[in-house]
Amino acid sequence: MGRQTKRQKLTPMNIRVQCAGYAQLMFNRGGIRTHVIGVLVTDNVLELLLYTRSGGCFTTPLNFAHNPSLFLRILLAFSRLTRSQWGFFDELIPCTWSLPQYPVLHGKTDPWMFKGKTLEVGEHKFKVSDIRVFPRGLIGRGTWTIGLMDKSKELLGKARARKLILKISSAPTTRQAESFFIENARTVVEAHVEDQWALRHLPAILDSGEFEGAVSFEHLFGEDYEKRTLRYLVVEELFPITHLTDPEELRLAFKDIVKCHRWLVTVPGIMHRDISVNNLMYRVDGDRKFGVLNDFDLACTLEENRRATSKQRTGTKPFIAIDLLALVKRTEGMAKHFVRHDLESLVYVFAWIVCRYENGQEIKEPPLEEWCKGDWPRVTTTKRAWFLDTEPDPITPRYKSLRPILIRLKSQVGDGLYALKRHTAKIDLDPQLAGIIPFKHETLDDHVTYVTILTALDPPPPYTDVIVPS
C-alpha cells in the first residue's frame, strides 16, 4: 500500500511486541472483542494493524505526506466503520464506553464494566453483574466468564432464582461447541438410571448458541487462518474448588471429579483435555459439596482424539502434562491425548491448591510460579525437577493433613515418568528394541490409571470417606 520510501523495512521486533501488548490489553480488559484494529505512526509513516484471536498482520507502510489522498480515504473508511466492524461485541458494550479512560486504569481491572446492562441471549433476557474471569493472552479462545440474573426467572423458576454464569469465547469453528459434549453426556445419563449420580458432577446448561455478525478475515491470512466463532453458554453458577477450605471436602471433590472423568471416557466416550484449577468446581446439594468437572471447550470424542481439531495446544500452561509440553519434539503418533495426561494435570492442580491457597485465597509470593513462566521447554524442565525434588512441598497450614495424599499422587506420576525415561533410553541405545520391549504409553506402564490415582486419593485411615460418594 502506498509508494515505496526509504523506510521500507520490517518494523523492529520490540515495536511489534509492544503493539501486540496493547492489543492484548484491549482484547482482555477493554470489553468483549472479536478483533482489534490499530495504527502505528512513525514520523510521516503509517501502518495499519489487525489482531484477531488467531493471529495478526501489518499493512505495507504508507507515507501520508507523500500520499495524502490515500490517507484521507483511510480516515473516511474508519469513520464509517460500525462498532462491530471495529471489533466490539455490539450486544454488550461496557458502561464506561463514553468515559475518557483507558481499558486498564492504574493496572487494575474493572469487573463491573457491564454492571446493570441487559443482554438478550436467544429468547431470554439477562441482567449482567460482575466479570468472574477475564481472558488471558492474545491468541486463543479469549473466554469471558460473567455473572447473570435471569430477568424473566423462566430458566430456573422463582423458587430457584439465583445467579447464572455466561461464558463467551472465540472458539475455533472446526471444534465442536462445549454444549455438544455436556448435553451428550447428560443425554446418556437420562437413558441409564444407574448413571444418574454423574449429573451431580457435570455443569447444568440452561442455554447455548452462537452470536452472528462477526467479521471474517480469511482473505487476509489465507487457508492456514483458524476461523473462529463467538459462542455463548449459560450455566448454573458453580463455585471454585479453591474455596473448599476443609481438607476432607477438597479430597472428596477430587475423587468426585476423577470418577466423573472415568465415566465420561468409558460411557459416552468423551475426553476432557483441559484439567486446570479454573475448570474444577463444586456445587452444593443439601449438606454435601460435590466436585464438578467444568469447561469442555477443549473436549473431544475418543474417535476425534486421534486427530487435531484446532491449531492451538490443548491445556492450561501450569497444568499441562509433561509429554504435551514437549509436544513439538514428539512424533505425530505420540501427539495423542491419553487419559493419563488429564490425570497428571489433576495432580498438578492438587499440588497448586494445597501449596498456594489458604482459607480460599491465594497466598502472597506463592510457590510453583515457575510453572507459569518461561517458554514450554523451561516449564517442562521445571516440572521434571519437581518430581525429583526430595524437599517437602510447602503445603499451607490449612491443608497440611493432605501431605500424604500429595506424596502418593506425586509418586505415582513421577514413577511413571521415570519408567518412560528408562524405556526411551533403552530404545536410544539400541533402536532395534523398538516394538520389542513392551511399554504401555497410555498409562506409563500402569503407574498412572484411574485406579492408582483414586487409591492415592483414598489411602488408609484417618483418610476414610466421611460421606461415601456414589
Coordinates of C-alpha atoms in Angstrom, one line a residue:
M1 CA 0.0 0.0 0.0
G2 CA 1.5 3.4 -1.0
R3 CA 4.7 4.5 -2.7
Q4 CA 7.9 2.9 -1.7
T5 CA 10.1 5.0 0.6
K6 CA 13.5 4.7 2.3
R7 CA 11.7 3.3 5.3
Q8 CA 10.6 0.2 3.5
K9 CA 11.9 -2.3 6.1
L10 CA 10.4 -4.6 8.7
T11 CA 9.1 -3.0 11.8
P12 CA 11.6 -3.7 14.7
M13 CA 10.5 -6.7 16.8
N14 CA 10.4 -4.8 20.0
I15 CA 7.8 -2.4 18.4
R16 CA 5.8 -5.3 17.2
V17 CA 5.8 -6.9 20.6
Q18 CA 4.7 -3.5 22.2
C19 CA 1.8 -3.2 19.7
A20 CA 0.7 -6.8 20.4
G21 CA 0.8 -6.0 24.1
Y22 CA -1.6 -3.1 23.6
A23 CA -3.9 -5.3 21.5
Q24 CA -3.8 -7.9 24.3
L25 CA -4.9 -5.3 26.9
M26 CA -7.7 -4.2 24.6
F27 CA -8.8 -7.8 24.0
N28 CA -8.8 -8.8 27.6
R29 CA -9.6 -5.7 29.6
G30 CA -11.4 -3.3 27.2
G31 CA -14.7 -5.2 26.7
I32 CA -15.6 -8.2 24.6
R33 CA -14.0 -8.0 21.1
T34 CA -13.7 -10.2 18.1
H35 CA -10.7 -8.3 16.7
V36 CA -8.6 -5.1 17.3
I37 CA -7.7 -2.5 14.7
G38 CA -4.8 -0.2 15.4
V39 CA -2.5 2.3 13.8
L40 CA 1.3 2.6 14.2
V41 CA 2.7 6.0 13.2
T42 CA 6.4 6.7 13.0
D43 CA 7.2 10.3 11.8
N44 CA 5.3 10.6 8.5
V45 CA 4.8 6.8 8.0
L46 CA 1.6 5.0 9.0
E47 CA 0.9 1.2 9.3
L48 CA -2.5 -0.3 9.9
L49 CA -2.5 -3.2 12.4
L50 CA -5.1 -6.0 12.7
Y51 CA -5.2 -8.5 15.6
T52 CA -7.6 -11.4 15.8
R53 CA -7.8 -14.4 18.2
S54 CA -5.9 -16.4 15.5
G55 CA -3.1 -14.0 14.6
G56 CA -2.3 -10.5 13.4
C57 CA -0.9 -8.7 10.4
F58 CA 0.5 -5.3 9.4
T59 CA -0.1 -3.4 6.2
T60 CA 2.6 -2.0 4.0
P61 CA 3.9 1.3 5.4
L62 CA 2.3 4.4 4.0
N63 CA 4.0 7.8 3.9
F64 CA 0.9 10.0 4.3
A65 CA 2.9 13.2 3.5
H66 CA 3.6 11.7 0.0
N67 CA 0.1 10.3 -0.5
P68 CA -2.4 12.4 1.4
S69 CA -5.3 11.4 -0.7
L70 CA -5.0 7.7 0.3
F71 CA -4.6 8.8 3.9
L72 CA -7.8 10.7 3.7
R73 CA -9.6 7.7 2.2
I74 CA -8.4 5.6 5.1
L75 CA -9.7 8.1 7.6
L76 CA -13.1 8.3 5.8
A77 CA -13.3 4.5 5.8
F78 CA -12.6 4.4 9.6
S79 CA -15.3 7.0 10.2
R80 CA -17.8 4.7 8.5
L81 CA -17.0 1.6 10.5
T82 CA -19.7 0.2 12.8
R83 CA -18.8 -0.9 16.3
S84 CA -18.9 -4.5 15.2
Q85 CA -16.5 -3.7 12.4
W86 CA -14.2 -2.1 14.9
G87 CA -14.3 -5.4 16.7
F88 CA -16.7 -4.7 19.6
F89 CA -19.3 -7.3 20.6
D90 CA -22.2 -4.9 20.0
E91 CA -24.6 -6.8 22.2
L92 CA -22.7 -5.9 25.4
I93 CA -20.8 -2.6 25.3
P94 CA -19.1 -1.6 28.6
C95 CA -20.8 1.0 30.8
T96 CA -17.6 3.0 30.6
W97 CA -18.0 3.4 26.8
S98 CA -18.4 7.2 26.9
L99 CA -15.9 7.8 29.7
P100 CA -12.4 9.2 28.9
Q101 CA -10.4 6.4 30.5
Y102 CA -8.0 3.6 29.5
P103 CA -9.2 0.0 29.4
V104 CA -6.9 -0.7 32.4
L105 CA -6.7 2.1 34.9
H106 CA -3.5 2.1 37.1
G107 CA -3.1 -1.6 36.4
K108 CA -6.4 -2.5 37.9
T109 CA -9.2 -4.5 36.2
D110 CA -12.8 -3.4 36.2
P111 CA -15.0 -6.4 36.9
W112 CA -18.1 -4.2 36.9
M113 CA -17.7 -2.7 33.4
F114 CA -21.0 -4.3 32.3
K115 CA -23.0 -3.8 35.6
G116 CA -26.7 -3.2 35.0
K117 CA -26.5 -4.0 31.3
T118 CA -29.3 -6.2 29.8
L119 CA -28.2 -8.9 27.4
E120 CA -30.6 -10.8 25.1
V121 CA -29.5 -14.4 24.6
G122 CA -31.8 -16.5 22.4
E123 CA -35.3 -15.9 23.8
H124 CA -34.2 -14.8 27.2
K125 CA -33.1 -11.5 28.8
F126 CA -30.4 -11.4 31.4
K127 CA -29.2 -8.7 33.8
V128 CA -25.4 -8.6 33.8
S129 CA -23.5 -8.3 37.0
D130 CA -19.7 -8.8 37.5
I131 CA -17.0 -10.4 35.5
R132 CA -15.8 -13.6 37.2
V133 CA -12.9 -14.5 34.9
F134 CA -11.1 -12.2 32.4
P135 CA -9.5 -13.7 29.3
R136 CA -5.7 -14.0 29.0
G137 CA -3.3 -13.9 26.2
L138 CA -3.7 -12.7 22.6
I139 CA -4.1 -15.9 20.7
G140 CA -6.8 -18.4 21.7
R141 CA -10.4 -18.6 22.9
G142 CA -10.4 -15.4 25.0
T143 CA -13.1 -16.7 27.3
W144 CA -15.1 -14.2 29.4
T145 CA -17.0 -15.6 32.4
I146 CA -19.7 -13.2 33.6
G147 CA -22.4 -13.3 36.3
L148 CA -26.0 -13.1 35.2
M149 CA -29.5 -13.0 36.6
D150 CA -32.5 -14.3 34.6
K151 CA -34.8 -11.3 34.5
S152 CA -37.8 -13.4 33.5
K153 CA -37.0 -16.2 36.0
E154 CA -38.1 -18.7 33.4
L155 CA -34.9 -20.8 33.3
L156 CA -34.7 -21.6 37.0
G157 CA -38.1 -20.7 38.3
K158 CA -38.9 -18.3 41.1
A159 CA -38.0 -20.8 43.8
R160 CA -34.5 -21.2 42.4
A161 CA -33.8 -17.7 41.2
R162 CA -30.0 -17.5 41.7
K163 CA -27.1 -16.2 39.7
L164 CA -26.2 -17.8 36.4
I165 CA -22.9 -17.7 34.6
L166 CA -22.4 -16.6 31.0
K167 CA -19.4 -17.8 29.1
I168 CA -18.5 -16.1 25.8
S169 CA -15.5 -17.3 23.8
S170 CA -14.0 -17.1 20.3
A171 CA -13.9 -20.8 19.7
P172 CA -12.3 -22.4 16.6
T173 CA -15.1 -23.0 14.1
T174 CA -13.8 -26.5 13.4
R175 CA -14.2 -27.5 17.1
Q176 CA -17.5 -28.9 18.4
A177 CA -19.2 -26.5 20.8
E178 CA -18.8 -27.1 24.5
S179 CA -22.5 -27.6 24.9
F180 CA -22.4 -30.6 22.5
F181 CA -20.3 -32.6 24.9
I182 CA -22.1 -31.7 28.0
E183 CA -25.6 -32.3 26.5
N184 CA -24.4 -35.6 25.0
A185 CA -23.2 -36.7 28.4
R186 CA -26.4 -35.7 30.1
T187 CA -28.5 -37.4 27.4
V188 CA -26.6 -40.7 28.2
V189 CA -27.3 -40.2 31.9
E190 CA -31.1 -39.8 31.3
A191 CA -31.1 -43.1 29.4
H192 CA -29.4 -45.1 32.2
V193 CA -30.8 -44.9 35.7
E194 CA -27.5 -46.3 37.2
D195 CA -25.6 -43.3 35.8
Q196 CA -27.8 -40.7 37.5
W197 CA -25.0 -39.9 40.0
A198 CA -22.9 -38.3 37.2
L199 CA -25.3 -35.4 36.9
R200 CA -24.1 -34.0 40.2
H201 CA -20.6 -33.7 38.8
L202 CA -21.5 -32.1 35.4
P203 CA -22.4 -28.5 34.6
A204 CA -26.1 -27.8 34.0
I205 CA -26.6 -25.9 30.7
L206 CA -29.6 -23.6 30.5
D207 CA -28.9 -22.0 27.1
S208 CA -26.2 -22.1 24.4
G209 CA -25.6 -21.0 20.9
E210 CA -23.6 -18.7 18.6
F211 CA -23.6 -14.9 18.1
E212 CA -23.7 -13.9 14.4
G213 CA -22.3 -11.0 12.5
A214 CA -18.5 -11.4 13.2
V215 CA -16.2 -10.1 10.5
S216 CA -14.2 -12.7 8.6
F217 CA -10.5 -12.1 7.8
E218 CA -9.8 -15.4 6.0
H219 CA -9.0 -13.4 2.8
L220 CA -6.1 -11.6 4.6
F221 CA -4.5 -14.6 6.2
G222 CA -5.0 -17.4 3.7
E223 CA -6.1 -21.0 4.1
D224 CA -4.0 -21.5 7.3
Y225 CA -6.0 -19.0 9.2
E226 CA -8.1 -20.6 12.0
K227 CA -11.6 -19.2 11.7
R228 CA -13.4 -18.6 14.9
T229 CA -17.0 -18.3 16.1
L230 CA -18.2 -16.3 19.0
R231 CA -20.1 -18.8 21.1
Y232 CA -22.1 -18.4 24.4
L233 CA -23.1 -20.8 27.2
V234 CA -25.4 -20.1 30.1
V235 CA -25.0 -22.4 33.0
E236 CA -25.9 -22.6 36.7
E237 CA -23.4 -20.9 39.0
L238 CA -20.7 -23.2 40.3
F239 CA -18.1 -22.4 42.9
P240 CA -14.3 -22.6 42.5
I241 CA -12.7 -25.7 44.0
T242 CA -10.2 -23.4 45.7
H243 CA -13.0 -22.2 48.0
L244 CA -13.1 -25.7 49.7
T245 CA -11.1 -24.9 52.7
D246 CA -11.9 -28.1 54.5
P247 CA -9.2 -30.7 53.6
E248 CA -11.7 -33.6 53.6
E249 CA -14.1 -31.7 51.4
L250 CA -11.3 -31.0 48.9
R251 CA -10.2 -34.6 48.9
L252 CA -13.7 -35.9 48.2
A253 CA -14.3 -33.3 45.5
F254 CA -11.1 -34.5 43.7
K255 CA -12.4 -38.1 44.0
D256 CA -15.7 -37.0 42.5
I257 CA -14.0 -35.4 39.6
V258 CA -11.8 -38.4 38.9
K259 CA -14.8 -40.7 38.9
C260 CA -16.7 -38.3 36.7
H261 CA -13.8 -38.2 34.2
R262 CA -13.7 -42.0 34.2
W263 CA -17.4 -42.2 33.5
L264 CA -17.1 -39.7 30.7
V265 CA -14.4 -41.7 29.0
T266 CA -15.9 -45.1 29.5
V267 CA -19.6 -44.4 28.9
P268 CA -20.2 -41.5 26.5
G269 CA -16.6 -41.6 25.2
I270 CA -15.6 -38.0 26.0
M271 CA -12.1 -36.8 26.8
H272 CA -11.9 -33.5 28.7
R273 CA -8.3 -32.5 27.8
D274 CA -8.1 -29.3 29.9
I275 CA -7.8 -30.1 33.5
S276 CA -6.9 -26.8 35.3
V277 CA -7.6 -25.0 38.6
N278 CA -10.2 -22.9 37.0
N279 CA -12.0 -25.9 35.4
L280 CA -12.5 -27.9 38.6
M281 CA -15.6 -26.6 40.5
Y282 CA -18.1 -27.7 43.1
R283 CA -21.8 -27.4 43.7
V284 CA -23.8 -27.6 47.0
D285 CA -26.6 -30.1 47.2
G286 CA -28.0 -30.3 50.7
D287 CA -25.2 -30.7 53.2
R288 CA -22.8 -32.2 50.7
K289 CA -20.4 -30.4 48.3
F290 CA -19.9 -32.3 45.1
G291 CA -16.9 -31.9 42.8
V292 CA -17.8 -30.8 39.2
L293 CA -15.8 -31.2 36.1
N294 CA -16.3 -27.9 34.2
D295 CA -15.3 -26.3 30.9
F296 CA -15.5 -28.7 27.9
D297 CA -14.1 -26.2 25.4
L298 CA -11.2 -28.5 24.5
A299 CA -13.1 -31.7 24.9
C300 CA -13.3 -34.3 22.1
T301 CA -14.8 -37.7 21.5
L302 CA -12.5 -40.7 21.7
E303 CA -12.8 -41.1 17.9
E304 CA -11.7 -37.4 17.4
N305 CA -8.8 -37.8 19.8
R306 CA -6.7 -39.3 17.0
R307 CA -6.7 -36.0 15.1
A308 CA -6.3 -32.4 16.0
T309 CA -9.4 -30.1 15.8
S310 CA -7.6 -26.9 16.5
K311 CA -4.2 -25.4 15.7
Q312 CA -3.7 -24.5 19.4
R313 CA -2.1 -26.6 22.1
T314 CA -4.6 -28.2 24.4
G315 CA -4.5 -27.4 28.1
T316 CA -3.5 -24.6 30.5
K317 CA 0.2 -23.9 30.9
P318 CA 0.8 -24.7 34.6
F319 CA -1.2 -27.9 34.4
I320 CA -0.3 -29.4 31.0
A321 CA 1.2 -32.9 31.2
I322 CA 5.0 -33.0 30.5
D323 CA 4.6 -35.1 27.3
L324 CA 2.2 -32.4 25.9
L325 CA 4.5 -29.6 26.9
A326 CA 7.2 -31.2 24.8
L327 CA 4.7 -32.0 22.0
V328 CA 6.7 -30.2 19.3
K329 CA 9.5 -32.7 19.8
R330 CA 7.3 -35.7 19.6
T331 CA 6.2 -37.7 16.6
E332 CA 2.6 -37.5 15.3
G333 CA 1.9 -40.8 16.9
M334 CA 2.8 -39.5 20.3
A335 CA 0.6 -36.5 20.0
K336 CA -2.5 -38.4 21.1
H337 CA -4.0 -37.2 24.3
F338 CA -4.1 -40.1 26.8
V339 CA -6.3 -40.3 29.9
R340 CA -3.1 -40.3 32.0
H341 CA -2.4 -36.8 30.6
D342 CA -5.5 -35.5 32.3
L343 CA -4.7 -37.4 35.5
E344 CA -1.2 -35.9 35.5
S345 CA -2.8 -32.5 35.1
L346 CA -5.1 -33.2 38.1
V347 CA -2.1 -33.9 40.2
Y348 CA -0.6 -30.5 39.3
V349 CA -3.9 -28.9 40.3
F350 CA -4.0 -30.7 43.6
A351 CA -0.4 -29.5 44.4
W352 CA -1.3 -26.0 43.2
I353 CA -4.2 -25.7 45.6
V354 CA -2.6 -27.2 48.7
C355 CA 0.6 -25.2 48.2
R356 CA -0.7 -21.9 47.1
Y357 CA -4.1 -21.4 48.9
E358 CA -5.1 -20.7 52.5
N359 CA -8.7 -20.1 53.6
G360 CA -9.8 -19.8 50.0
Q361 CA -7.3 -17.1 49.0
E362 CA -4.0 -17.3 47.1
I363 CA -1.1 -16.6 49.5
K364 CA 1.5 -13.9 48.9
E365 CA 4.6 -15.0 46.9
P366 CA 3.1 -18.4 46.2
P367 CA 5.4 -21.4 45.3
L368 CA 5.3 -23.2 41.9
E369 CA 5.4 -19.8 40.0
E370 CA 7.9 -21.4 37.6
W371 CA 5.1 -23.5 36.1
C372 CA 3.7 -20.3 34.7
K373 CA 6.8 -18.5 33.5
G374 CA 9.2 -19.1 30.6
D375 CA 8.8 -21.0 27.4
W376 CA 7.5 -24.5 27.0
P377 CA 10.9 -26.3 27.4
R378 CA 11.6 -24.3 30.5
V379 CA 8.3 -25.3 32.1
T380 CA 8.9 -28.9 31.1
T381 CA 12.3 -28.9 32.8
T382 CA 10.9 -27.2 35.9
K383 CA 8.2 -29.9 36.3
R384 CA 10.6 -32.7 35.8
A385 CA 12.7 -31.2 38.6
W386 CA 9.7 -31.0 40.8
F387 CA 9.2 -34.8 40.7
L388 CA 12.9 -35.3 41.6
D389 CA 12.9 -32.8 44.4
T390 CA 13.4 -34.5 47.8
E391 CA 12.5 -31.4 49.8
P392 CA 8.9 -31.5 51.3
D393 CA 6.4 -29.4 49.3
P394 CA 5.5 -26.1 51.0
I395 CA 1.9 -27.0 51.8
T396 CA -0.1 -24.3 53.5
P397 CA -1.2 -24.8 57.1
R398 CA -4.8 -25.3 56.2
Y399 CA -4.1 -28.3 54.0
K400 CA -1.1 -29.9 55.9
S401 CA -3.2 -33.0 56.7
L402 CA -3.3 -33.7 52.9
R403 CA 0.5 -34.1 52.6
P404 CA 0.3 -37.9 52.4
I405 CA -2.2 -37.5 49.6
L406 CA 0.1 -35.2 47.6
I407 CA 3.1 -37.5 48.2
R408 CA 1.2 -40.5 46.9
L409 CA -0.1 -38.6 43.8
K410 CA 3.3 -37.2 43.1
S411 CA 5.0 -40.6 43.4
Q412 CA 2.6 -42.3 41.0
V413 CA 3.2 -39.8 38.2
G414 CA 6.9 -39.5 39.0
D415 CA 7.4 -43.2 38.9
G416 CA 5.6 -43.4 35.6
L417 CA 7.7 -40.7 34.0
Y418 CA 10.8 -42.3 35.3
A419 CA 9.7 -45.7 33.8
L420 CA 9.1 -43.9 30.4
K421 CA 12.6 -42.3 30.6
R422 CA 14.2 -45.7 31.2
H423 CA 12.3 -47.2 28.3
T424 CA 13.2 -44.4 26.0
A425 CA 16.9 -44.6 27.0
K426 CA 17.0 -48.4 26.1
I427 CA 15.5 -47.6 22.7
D428 CA 18.0 -44.8 22.1
L429 CA 20.9 -47.2 22.9
D430 CA 19.5 -49.9 20.6
P431 CA 16.8 -48.8 18.1
Q432 CA 16.2 -52.4 17.1
L433 CA 14.5 -52.9 20.5
A434 CA 11.7 -50.5 19.5
G435 CA 8.5 -52.5 19.4
I436 CA 10.2 -55.5 21.1
I437 CA 10.4 -54.1 24.6
P438 CA 6.8 -53.6 25.8
F439 CA 5.7 -50.3 27.3
K440 CA 2.2 -49.1 28.0
H441 CA 2.4 -45.4 26.9
E442 CA -1.3 -45.0 27.7
T443 CA -0.7 -45.5 31.4
L444 CA 3.0 -45.0 31.8
D445 CA 3.2 -48.8 32.3
D446 CA 0.2 -48.8 34.7
H447 CA 1.6 -46.2 37.0
V448 CA -1.0 -43.6 36.1
T449 CA -4.5 -45.0 35.9
Y450 CA -7.9 -44.2 37.4
V451 CA -7.3 -47.0 40.0
T452 CA -3.8 -45.7 41.1
I453 CA -5.0 -42.1 41.3
L454 CA -8.2 -42.9 43.2
T455 CA -6.1 -45.1 45.5
A456 CA -3.7 -42.3 46.2
L457 CA -6.7 -40.0 47.0
D458 CA -8.1 -42.7 49.4
P459 CA -5.2 -44.0 51.5
P460 CA -5.7 -45.8 54.8
P461 CA -7.2 -44.1 57.9
P462 CA -7.6 -41.4 59.0
Y463 CA -8.4 -40.6 55.4
T464 CA -11.6 -42.7 55.1
D465 CA -14.6 -41.1 53.4
V466 CA -16.8 -39.1 55.8
I467 CA -19.6 -39.3 53.2
V468 CA -19.5 -42.3 50.9
P469 CA -19.8 -40.9 47.3
S470 CA -21.9 -42.6 44.7

